[in-house]
Amino acid sequence: MAELGHAAIITAFILSVYCAVAALVGGRARINELWLSARNAVFVVFGLTTLASAALVYSFFARDFSIAYVAEYSSSDLPASYTLAGWWAGQAGSMLFMAWVLSLLSVIVVVQGRRRNREMMPYVVAVLTGILAYFLGMISFAANPLEKMPMALSEGMGLNPLLRTSDMFSHPTTLLLGFVTFTVPFAFAMSALISGRLDDWWLRSARNWTIVAWVFLSLGNLFGMLWAYTVLGWGGYWGWDPVENAAFMPWLAATAFFHSLMLQERRGMLKVWNMLLIIVTYVLCLFGVLLTRSGMLSSVHAFATGAVGPLLLALTGLVLVGSLALLWTRLPRLRSEHRLDSLVSREASFLANNLVLLAAAFAVFWGTMFPVLSEAIRGVKVGVGAPFYEQTTAPIFLALIVLMGVCPLIGWRKASLENLARNFVFPVAAALPVALILYVLGMRSPYALIAFSALAFVVGAIALEFWRGVRARLRGHGDSIVTALPRLVRQNRRRYGGHIVHLGVVLLAMGIAASQMFSTGAERTVAPGESIEAGDYEVTFRELKETAGANSVKVTAMLDVSRGGSDAGTIETSKRFEGQDEQPVTDIGLRSSLREDLYVTLIGWTEAGEAILKVEVKPLVMWIWIGGAVIVAGTLVALWPDSRGSRRATLPARAPVGELEAGRA
């Protein structure tokens, strides 16, 4: 099976190279047969990568420990539910997973291209399969997950205990899906530059793909936060780990892109800027793959072996230099159709939003790469901790929150004083009472007062937008008060989906701000019967219990909880020692509510039976997860097909197809 899978990978590599060359030549020379041949090859490549992936998964379930990758990431006692996760748990398998996803996306793009942008499809497919060929080449010759060992092992090494969690199916998969899906909007942008057709077609084609990739990346980041909070024992949901940063940077750049593309759609502005943003986003995705699979930086879930690192670095450099060079040649044809009329306009606020997002991405990039740069220049690796990121990014994100409320309130082209006064009164009226109430309740931190006032300002701006839309429907369409809101959203999904996303960001930011600024707690060594106080809670250590499993030992601290002097039940926190190397895994004691989380960690214990406990009270953490769910819901609303849009999409393309015909795949 391993030989069959490897042969499928090599054949897919050769075919994808052919596909990229044939599609490009067929598209430029208008050779229809060559293009149809390339297009059919896309389906074959998908079949071959599926076969190779199936061979790897089969080898995992068959416990074929003659395959090095299978032996490294599984064992005979690994539950079947985690055996599948071995596919993407390591470097070589995750590379195959990404190649399989990219081949699947290429098929979807080809199928979609039968009706839309048919004359551009050869260029899009050439870019997609060119990148796919590079990945398949790496898998074939540098990171083969089906490579046999000279002698089979009798037992595998097993999956890292930290990876034996249901999060293994949500966090890495959505992150990898986000990284790979950004290849599609990048391919549309590059095909526009290669072909010289630089109107807005590529933006319309790339927009939904960008949103899909963005929502995958958002989910990946959220699942990662949840994993860090409940499993990894970091004591929080974000540790500014290089792998977290690797996923956060393209998310920031992509957020800037699909705000900026609205300016090009509406006013024909920022054409070069939009090209730059999608290039930066994709390069940061490749950089994220490079960070996690090259060993450049250490992390709990980074890989550090083989020649893949230099190859990924070469790909990242090639994509960056090649796409910028291509953009340079097209600069004269990418001039904006309009200039910025005023600094007090929606265009200017969107541009400011873009600059702030990129400033945040650069700050994260600098903190992530500083250890590497310091080692290269001075020979000493200097780490960058959470305080650097928090001090650098906090004012940036605060500015971003304010801009999120301001942007929709300012008119296009040039806002008048009357426009500003009319639009800002209600949001400001929402923000000031919040600041006053919080001050009266005892909040004295200027940062906190500004942050929560800004969040209230954004909520006021969103509410104003919804109220105006509903009022217009009540007056102009005769809707009832019950039907006006759903009809408003249904007929303006993109606009109001965006407002729902902003509302989710507000909830998420509220949870982050409150938990970062107002968490309390203590860490102490306690004997049975002794207590630790945190906030309104008193946690009393009762005893330690040790239990042994088939291949693990677990030590659990049993705790009694009281709140405000009243009994609040019990809670447990434990450490497990899994596998032959007895790697420790911390099980958090967690009690969540909308108001706050009681978060208890067993740090260790003494020979005298004392427990070393950390007890924390983290306010409003639940709102981070609720905000994430609202963001995803808003994105789906914006992405949901509009029946009017679908009808327009089925109309014949405005540009002639030329010599290239759809044919039969």
XYZ file of C-alpha atoms in Angstrom:
665
model
C 0.000 0.000 0.000
C 2.847 2.376 0.825
C 4.459 1.811 -2.568
C 1.131 2.420 -4.315
C 0.589 5.640 -2.350
C 4.075 6.943 -3.082
C 3.698 6.120 -6.765
C 0.421 8.072 -6.747
C 2.184 11.098 -5.224
C 4.978 11.048 -7.796
C 2.492 10.629 -10.653
C 0.389 13.477 -9.268
C 3.526 15.641 -9.099
C 4.383 14.953 -12.757
C 0.786 15.513 -13.851
C 0.426 18.767 -11.909
C 3.626 20.095 -13.538
C 2.170 19.174 -16.913
C -1.156 20.739 -15.938
C 0.441 24.056 -14.946
C 2.479 24.292 -18.160
C -0.303 23.075 -20.452
C -2.887 25.416 -18.918
C -0.601 28.431 -19.263
C 0.466 27.640 -22.821
C -3.054 26.639 -23.829
C -4.476 29.846 -22.372
C -1.955 32.200 -23.955
C -1.817 30.479 -27.349
C -5.576 29.795 -27.404
C -5.023 26.072 -27.968
C -8.302 24.641 -26.783
C -7.248 20.988 -26.814
C -4.235 21.729 -24.635
C -6.386 23.608 -22.116
C -8.978 20.828 -21.989
C -6.193 18.322 -21.439
C -4.843 20.406 -18.551
C -8.301 20.785 -17.096
C -8.905 17.041 -17.166
C -5.539 16.513 -15.508
C -6.793 18.515 -12.503
C -9.368 15.799 -11.818
C -6.767 13.058 -12.197
C -4.393 14.818 -9.802
C -7.182 15.036 -7.240
C -7.845 11.306 -7.660
C -4.160 10.516 -7.173
C -3.744 12.678 -4.053
C -6.914 11.075 -2.680
C -5.408 7.637 -3.349
C -2.153 8.589 -1.610
C -4.066 10.008 1.372
C -6.204 6.893 1.578
C -3.042 4.753 1.547
C -1.641 6.736 4.476
C -4.880 6.546 6.477
C -5.147 2.824 5.769
C -1.572 2.332 6.986
C -2.446 4.100 10.229
C -5.465 1.896 10.897
C -3.540 -1.226 9.815
C -0.788 -0.292 12.344
C 1.850 -0.661 9.655
C 4.889 0.313 11.710
C 7.210 -0.380 8.809
C 6.255 3.135 7.640
C 8.340 5.668 9.569
C 5.608 8.329 9.752
C 2.988 5.857 10.995
C 5.388 4.512 13.633
C 6.185 8.048 14.796
C 2.575 9.211 15.224
C 0.610 6.143 16.302
C 0.762 2.999 18.401
C -1.270 -0.172 18.839
C -3.159 1.216 21.826
C -4.042 4.530 20.181
C -7.855 4.847 20.028
C -9.327 4.757 16.548
C -10.743 8.265 17.017
C -7.214 9.680 17.267
C -5.673 7.376 14.678
C -7.128 9.436 11.830
C -5.576 12.566 13.344
C -2.151 11.054 12.684
C -2.662 12.087 9.039
C -2.042 15.754 9.863
C -0.272 15.397 13.229
C 3.236 15.528 11.770
C 5.167 17.341 9.089
C 4.979 14.926 6.155
C 1.345 13.920 6.730
C 0.161 17.500 7.090
C 1.953 18.397 3.839
C 0.000 15.607 2.119
C -3.200 16.861 3.775
C -2.587 20.362 2.399
C -1.808 19.000 -1.062
C -5.020 16.962 -1.007
C -7.071 20.015 0.031
C -5.444 22.151 -2.691
C -6.190 19.505 -5.320
C -9.819 19.442 -4.143
C -10.060 23.244 -4.297
C -8.593 23.151 -7.814
C -11.383 20.801 -8.872
C -14.026 23.122 -7.362
C -12.518 26.136 -9.128
C -12.497 24.284 -12.443
C -16.135 23.232 -12.009
C -17.145 26.795 -11.107
C -15.157 28.069 -14.085
C -17.405 26.275 -16.548
C -19.895 29.122 -16.216
C -17.840 32.090 -15.085
C -14.557 33.605 -16.253
C -13.946 30.769 -18.655
C -11.314 32.694 -20.585
C -9.362 33.272 -17.349
C -9.522 29.715 -16.059
C -6.295 28.525 -17.755
C -4.293 31.151 -15.878
C -6.027 30.418 -12.556
C -5.467 26.687 -12.974
C -1.838 27.249 -13.984
C -1.152 29.122 -10.727
C -3.064 26.638 -8.565
C -1.439 23.551 -10.043
C 1.983 25.217 -10.151
C 1.844 25.677 -6.376
C 0.331 22.210 -5.971
C 3.206 20.755 -8.014
C 5.729 22.379 -5.680
C 4.049 20.832 -2.629
C 3.804 17.426 -4.297
C 7.479 17.671 -5.272
C 8.410 18.296 -1.638
C 6.281 15.370 -0.520
C 7.723 13.084 -3.218
C 11.380 13.762 -2.564
C 11.812 15.437 0.850
C 8.878 14.588 3.128
C 7.351 11.299 2.055
C 4.798 10.214 4.699
C 4.764 6.705 3.201
C 8.508 6.100 3.413
C 9.403 2.599 4.559
C 12.019 1.922 7.209
C 14.749 -0.709 6.645
C 13.252 -2.717 9.477
C 9.704 -2.524 10.808
C 9.181 -1.582 14.458
C 7.130 -3.901 16.626
C 5.392 -0.918 18.224
C 4.832 2.727 17.338
C 5.869 5.727 19.417
C 2.281 6.914 19.796
C 0.639 10.276 19.400
C 1.819 13.101 21.635
C -0.562 13.112 24.664
C -1.234 16.828 24.129
C -2.629 15.933 20.719
C -4.999 13.262 22.042
C -7.964 15.560 22.203
C -10.994 16.337 20.085
C -9.370 19.721 19.398
C -6.982 17.855 17.113
C -9.874 17.577 14.641
C -10.894 21.221 14.825
C -7.817 23.419 15.374
C -5.126 22.136 12.961
C -7.586 21.178 10.234
C -9.289 24.580 10.095
C -5.942 26.381 10.211
C -4.557 24.306 7.347
C -7.807 24.769 5.411
C -7.478 28.539 5.905
C -3.844 28.593 4.754
C -4.551 26.483 1.683
C -7.816 28.179 0.690
C -6.039 31.532 0.405
C -4.239 30.003 -2.583
C -7.444 30.470 -4.610
C -7.874 34.280 -4.280
C -4.119 34.595 -4.785
C -4.439 32.554 -7.994
C -7.231 34.834 -9.249
C -5.081 37.907 -8.563
C -2.048 36.428 -10.286
C -4.092 35.343 -13.295
C -5.278 38.942 -13.660
C -1.668 40.141 -13.637
C -0.448 37.406 -16.010
C -3.274 37.866 -18.513
C -3.343 41.651 -18.280
C -7.089 41.680 -17.711
C -7.072 44.039 -14.772
C -10.705 45.014 -14.343
C -12.679 43.970 -11.266
C -13.462 40.401 -12.373
C -10.756 38.922 -10.155
C -12.068 40.811 -7.119
C -15.587 39.470 -7.647
C -14.196 35.951 -8.058
C -11.778 36.200 -5.128
C -14.142 37.852 -2.648
C -16.139 34.804 -1.591
C -13.046 32.594 -1.588
C -11.338 35.142 0.644
C -14.273 35.080 3.054
C -14.256 31.269 3.125
C -10.520 31.214 3.826
C -10.922 33.955 6.432
C -13.654 32.095 8.285
C -11.525 28.918 8.322
C -8.612 30.914 9.706
C -10.904 32.584 12.259
C -12.179 29.195 13.383
C -8.631 27.866 13.519
C -7.553 30.710 15.779
C -10.621 30.337 17.998
C -10.226 26.567 18.322
C -6.551 27.112 19.109
C -7.470 29.569 21.861
C -9.928 27.073 23.307
C -7.317 24.309 23.149
C -4.724 26.468 24.893
C -7.287 27.444 27.539
C -8.545 23.973 28.389
C -5.804 21.513 27.434
C -2.329 22.929 27.019
C -2.216 24.393 30.510
C -0.866 27.775 29.403
C -3.038 29.492 31.995
C -4.886 31.391 29.302
C -6.233 31.308 25.775
C -3.381 33.086 23.998
C 0.327 32.799 24.668
C 1.804 34.618 21.635
C 3.306 31.296 20.631
C 4.980 31.406 17.171
C 2.400 28.991 15.812
C -0.442 31.199 17.065
C 1.270 34.221 15.534
C 1.723 32.350 12.262
C -2.055 32.028 11.927
C -2.843 35.490 13.264
C -0.702 37.491 10.804
C -2.456 36.354 7.587
C -5.800 36.800 9.363
C -4.955 40.470 9.956
C -3.790 41.012 6.377
C -6.852 39.238 4.961
C -9.144 41.371 7.128
C -7.504 44.461 5.651
C -7.963 43.046 2.141
C -11.672 42.445 2.201
C -12.282 45.863 3.728
C -10.113 47.468 1.080
C -11.669 45.636 -1.854
C -14.925 47.509 -1.189
C -13.169 50.725 -2.205
C -12.133 49.227 -5.518
C -15.595 47.795 -6.143
C -17.353 51.056 -5.329
C -14.915 53.755 -6.452
C -12.228 52.024 -8.511
C -9.578 52.987 -5.966
C -6.617 51.176 -4.377
C -6.114 48.683 -7.194
C -2.395 48.306 -6.525
C -3.024 48.244 -2.790
C -5.496 45.384 -3.117
C -3.044 43.389 -5.186
C -0.384 44.013 -2.546
C -2.712 42.941 0.247
C -3.641 39.616 -1.321
C 0.047 38.967 -2.079
C 1.016 39.796 1.515
C -1.817 37.618 2.846
C -0.766 34.597 0.836
C 2.928 35.075 1.544
C 2.088 35.221 5.261
C 0.149 31.951 4.870
C 3.226 30.342 3.331
C 5.313 31.938 6.061
C 2.989 30.345 8.617
C 3.549 26.942 7.035
C 7.281 27.673 7.011
C 7.285 28.604 10.713
C 5.445 25.484 11.814
C 7.193 22.996 9.561
C 10.781 24.190 9.233
C 12.081 24.189 12.798
C 12.893 27.890 12.459
C 11.229 28.546 15.819
C 10.337 26.244 18.676
C 6.733 25.659 19.681
C 4.580 22.985 21.229
C 3.249 22.066 17.802
C 6.022 22.928 15.373
C 8.087 20.377 13.458
C 11.824 20.493 12.894
C 13.239 17.956 10.503
C 14.519 17.444 6.980
C 14.990 19.587 3.949
C 11.434 20.898 3.978
C 12.453 24.132 5.728
C 14.775 25.415 2.961
C 12.289 24.294 0.320
C 9.417 26.147 1.991
C 11.654 29.212 2.408
C 12.462 29.038 -1.293
C 8.748 28.786 -2.168
C 7.886 31.750 0.055
C 10.665 33.840 -1.485
C 9.726 32.748 -4.999
C 6.066 33.662 -4.531
C 6.935 37.014 -2.936
C 9.515 38.101 -5.513
C 7.635 36.674 -8.484
C 4.287 38.212 -7.625
C 5.812 41.615 -6.793
C 7.766 41.587 -10.056
C 4.582 40.755 -11.936
C 2.754 43.539 -10.148
C 5.555 45.971 -11.017
C 5.127 45.278 -14.720
C 1.391 46.063 -14.497
C 1.605 49.220 -12.408
C 0.799 51.650 -15.249
C -2.502 49.824 -15.851
C -3.544 49.743 -12.216
C -4.098 53.420 -11.633
C -7.000 54.397 -9.427
C -10.051 55.771 -11.201
C -10.661 58.321 -8.441
C -8.557 60.149 -5.909
C -9.185 60.572 -2.232
C -11.524 63.580 -2.029
C -11.194 64.247 1.678
C -9.500 62.906 4.778
C -12.933 63.003 6.421
C -14.542 60.344 4.250
C -15.336 56.666 4.368
C -12.507 55.983 1.937
C -9.989 57.601 4.288
C -11.340 55.715 7.300
C -11.103 52.415 5.410
C -7.519 53.233 4.469
C -6.749 54.029 8.116
C -8.340 50.710 9.067
C -6.022 48.973 6.598
C -2.916 50.688 7.940
C -3.800 49.824 11.532
C -4.361 46.161 10.645
C -1.040 45.999 8.822
C 0.690 47.740 11.733
C -0.643 45.000 14.016
C 0.551 42.321 11.579
C 4.007 43.915 11.436
C 4.233 44.147 15.249
C 3.408 40.438 15.538
C 5.832 39.605 12.723
C 8.622 41.572 14.401
C 8.071 39.898 17.760
C 7.950 36.466 16.140
C 11.087 36.907 14.073
C 13.173 38.858 16.586
C 14.685 35.709 18.179
C 15.779 34.498 14.735
C 17.179 37.897 13.739
C 18.991 38.401 17.033
C 20.624 34.995 16.720
C 21.629 35.655 13.115
C 23.116 39.087 13.855
C 24.498 38.759 17.387
C 24.734 35.015 17.816
C 22.392 35.113 20.814
C 18.734 34.161 20.592
C 16.699 36.788 22.467
C 13.121 35.723 23.158
C 10.166 38.076 23.020
C 7.514 37.526 25.663
C 3.880 38.363 26.064
C 4.542 41.851 27.595
C 6.097 43.045 24.308
C 3.064 41.961 22.303
C 0.567 43.298 24.818
C 2.229 46.709 25.095
C 2.679 46.982 21.334
C -0.633 45.692 20.073
C -3.023 46.980 22.774
C -3.114 50.602 21.497
C -3.257 49.338 17.914
C -6.285 47.145 18.593
C -7.937 49.942 20.555
C -7.570 52.213 17.519
C -8.976 49.430 15.379
C -12.062 49.124 17.573
C -12.703 52.867 17.303
C -12.283 52.765 13.525
C -14.696 49.829 13.337
C -17.367 52.106 14.741
C -16.347 55.213 12.810
C -16.072 53.745 9.281
C -19.790 53.050 8.668
C -20.788 56.454 10.060
C -18.822 58.606 7.628
C -20.188 59.276 4.176
C -18.461 58.428 0.933
C -16.197 60.969 -0.770
C -16.525 63.834 1.728
C -18.462 63.976 4.972
C -20.141 67.225 5.944
C -20.376 68.560 9.460
C -24.097 67.873 9.338
C -23.413 64.274 8.345
C -20.924 63.824 11.169
C -23.206 65.425 13.765
C -26.208 63.351 12.688
C -24.325 60.054 12.623
C -22.136 60.393 15.693
C -24.687 61.610 18.233
C -26.224 58.231 19.002
C -22.963 56.176 19.265
C -21.374 58.858 21.443
C -24.516 58.931 23.562
C -24.082 55.180 24.027
C -20.400 55.420 24.933
C -20.457 58.222 27.499
C -22.946 56.635 29.934
C -20.969 53.385 29.840
C -17.800 55.247 30.829
C -19.662 57.100 33.566
C -21.308 53.970 34.991
C -18.038 52.031 35.010
C -16.301 54.944 36.749
C -19.028 55.128 39.379
C -18.739 51.372 39.916
C -15.058 51.806 40.714
C -13.203 51.316 37.468
C -10.215 53.688 37.450
C -7.945 52.304 34.740
C -7.894 54.833 31.846
C -7.208 52.023 29.386
C -10.227 50.062 30.611
C -12.531 53.094 30.535
C -11.430 53.991 27.005
C -11.682 50.384 25.815
C -15.182 49.698 27.127
C -16.418 53.122 26.005
C -15.061 52.411 22.523
C -16.857 49.062 22.472
C -20.093 50.789 23.493
C -19.512 53.335 20.722
C -19.252 50.538 18.141
C -22.405 48.853 19.465
C -24.174 52.220 19.171
C -22.974 52.605 15.580
C -24.161 49.090 14.673
C -27.531 49.640 16.342
C -27.932 52.915 14.442
C -27.276 51.166 11.138
C -29.871 48.494 11.883
C -32.412 51.030 13.128
C -32.113 53.158 10.003
C -32.515 50.121 7.776
C -35.569 48.894 9.678
C -37.116 52.355 9.677
C -36.650 52.619 5.918
C -38.435 49.312 5.436
C -41.271 50.321 7.729
C -41.777 53.557 5.810
C -40.923 52.548 2.263
C -41.985 48.911 2.007
C -44.877 48.673 4.413
C -43.214 45.932 6.430
C -44.397 45.169 9.919
C -42.100 45.604 12.908
C -41.724 41.782 13.015
C -40.749 41.242 9.376
C -38.700 44.386 8.742
C -35.460 43.201 10.344
C -35.214 39.717 8.766
C -36.154 41.131 5.356
C -33.600 43.893 5.766
C -30.836 41.377 6.472
C -31.977 38.953 3.773
C -31.921 41.610 1.075
C -28.622 43.155 2.174
C -26.745 40.099 3.363
C -23.282 41.364 2.665
C -23.776 44.689 4.453
C -25.620 43.435 7.522
C -23.591 40.244 7.702
C -20.602 42.543 8.071
C -22.329 44.414 10.923
C -23.041 41.093 12.666
C -19.358 40.205 12.301
C -18.449 43.554 13.885
C -20.835 42.816 16.756
C -19.053 39.480 17.274
C -15.698 41.276 17.316
C -17.062 43.627 19.994
C -18.131 40.682 22.183
C -14.814 38.939 21.650
C -12.857 42.113 22.421
C -14.972 42.685 25.532
C -14.078 39.210 26.828
C -10.387 39.669 26.051
C -10.225 43.153 27.603
C -12.028 42.119 30.789
C -10.084 38.894 31.296
C -6.746 40.578 30.588
C -7.346 43.601 32.813
C -9.336 42.236 35.711
C -8.322 38.617 36.277
C -7.387 37.870 39.862
C -5.814 34.849 41.449
C -3.148 33.317 43.634
C -0.695 30.440 43.547
C 0.075 28.637 46.798
C 1.137 25.342 48.307
C -1.710 24.072 50.473
C -2.157 21.160 52.855
C -5.493 19.283 53.089
C -8.104 21.597 54.607
C -6.311 24.818 53.618
C -7.872 27.289 51.205
C -6.959 29.792 48.504
C -9.104 32.878 47.961
C -9.602 34.507 44.579
C -12.298 37.097 43.992
C -15.511 35.913 45.638
C -14.320 32.310 45.607
C -12.663 30.225 48.284
C -11.151 26.955 47.038
C -10.332 24.394 49.744
C -7.928 21.544 49.045
C -9.372 18.247 50.232
C -6.987 15.491 49.024
C -4.847 14.064 46.200
C -5.957 10.926 44.372
C -3.736 8.781 42.186
C -5.224 6.486 39.547
C -3.405 4.253 37.060
C -4.570 3.470 33.525
C -3.236 1.045 30.943
C -0.421 3.360 29.938
C -0.840 6.364 32.170
C -0.863 7.653 35.723
C -3.185 10.440 36.855
C -2.936 12.570 39.996
C -6.066 14.537 40.843
C -6.578 17.322 43.357
C -10.087 17.206 44.877
C -11.305 20.678 45.795
C -14.321 22.181 47.563
C -15.577 25.519 46.319
C -17.522 28.193 48.126
C -18.611 31.547 46.808
C -19.536 34.460 49.016
C -19.576 32.078 51.971
C -22.059 29.660 50.339
C -21.285 26.147 49.209
C -20.662 26.035 45.437
C -19.859 22.346 44.995
C -16.587 20.670 44.077
C -14.051 20.917 41.302
C -11.122 18.770 40.178
C -7.824 19.457 38.458
C -5.236 16.847 37.581
C -1.985 15.961 35.888
C -1.707 12.918 33.671
C 1.539 11.188 32.741
C 1.017 9.469 29.417
C 3.036 6.988 27.410
C 6.489 5.521 27.828
C 8.138 8.900 28.356
C 5.470 9.930 30.908
C 4.823 13.286 29.282
C 2.684 15.393 31.657
C -0.701 16.738 30.559
C -2.658 19.161 32.735
C -6.430 18.873 33.085
C -7.799 22.253 34.088
C -10.478 22.618 36.737
C -12.912 24.963 35.036
C -16.289 26.397 35.988
C -17.690 28.810 33.397
C -20.518 31.295 33.458
C -21.430 34.394 31.455
C -19.975 36.511 34.241
C -16.663 34.785 34.965
C -14.594 31.605 34.910
C -13.140 29.888 37.961
C -9.896 28.437 36.559
C -7.862 26.070 38.762
C -4.544 24.479 37.775
C -2.661 21.745 39.589
C 0.953 22.922 39.294
C 2.464 20.073 41.330
C 2.598 18.497 44.787
C 4.998 17.728 47.606
C 6.017 14.457 49.221
C 3.987 15.508 52.254
C 0.787 15.366 50.226
C 0.464 19.126 49.777
C -0.843 20.463 46.471
C 0.607 23.405 44.558
C -2.449 25.124 43.115
C -3.107 28.173 41.015
C -6.601 29.586 41.393
C -7.772 32.342 39.053
C -11.015 34.163 38.398
C -11.231 35.383 34.801
C -14.183 37.675 34.034
C -16.233 37.485 30.826
C -14.157 34.754 29.122
C -17.356 33.059 27.950
C -18.021 36.115 25.763
C -14.886 35.388 23.757
C -16.388 32.109 22.538
C -19.837 33.688 22.056
C -18.226 36.504 20.067
C -16.419 33.959 17.915
C -19.706 32.183 17.183
C -21.341 35.508 16.248
C -18.424 36.305 13.915
C -18.867 32.986 12.133
C -22.650 33.478 11.950
C -22.224 36.967 10.477
C -19.729 35.648 7.944
C -22.175 32.960 6.840
C -24.896 35.584 6.442
C -22.579 37.674 4.252
C -21.544 34.608 2.291
C -24.994 33.101 1.807
C -25.917 33.142 -1.898
C -28.289 35.894 -2.913
C -30.951 34.639 -5.290
C -30.717 37.902 -7.222
C -26.924 37.519 -7.374
C -27.256 33.896 -8.480
C -29.498 34.908 -11.353
C -26.980 37.529 -12.400
C -24.150 34.987 -12.112
C -25.844 32.619 -14.558
C -25.924 35.262 -17.272
C -23.326 34.899 -20.044
C -19.926 36.398 -19.277
C -19.532 39.922 -20.630
C -16.136 39.158 -22.152
C -15.835 36.768 -25.089
C -14.554 33.306 -24.360
C -12.379 33.409 -27.453
C -11.060 30.146 -28.746
C -11.333 28.361 -25.407
C -14.475 26.325 -24.969
C -15.859 24.589 -21.949
C -15.659 21.101 -23.450
C -16.314 18.000 -21.400
C -14.030 17.148 -18.518
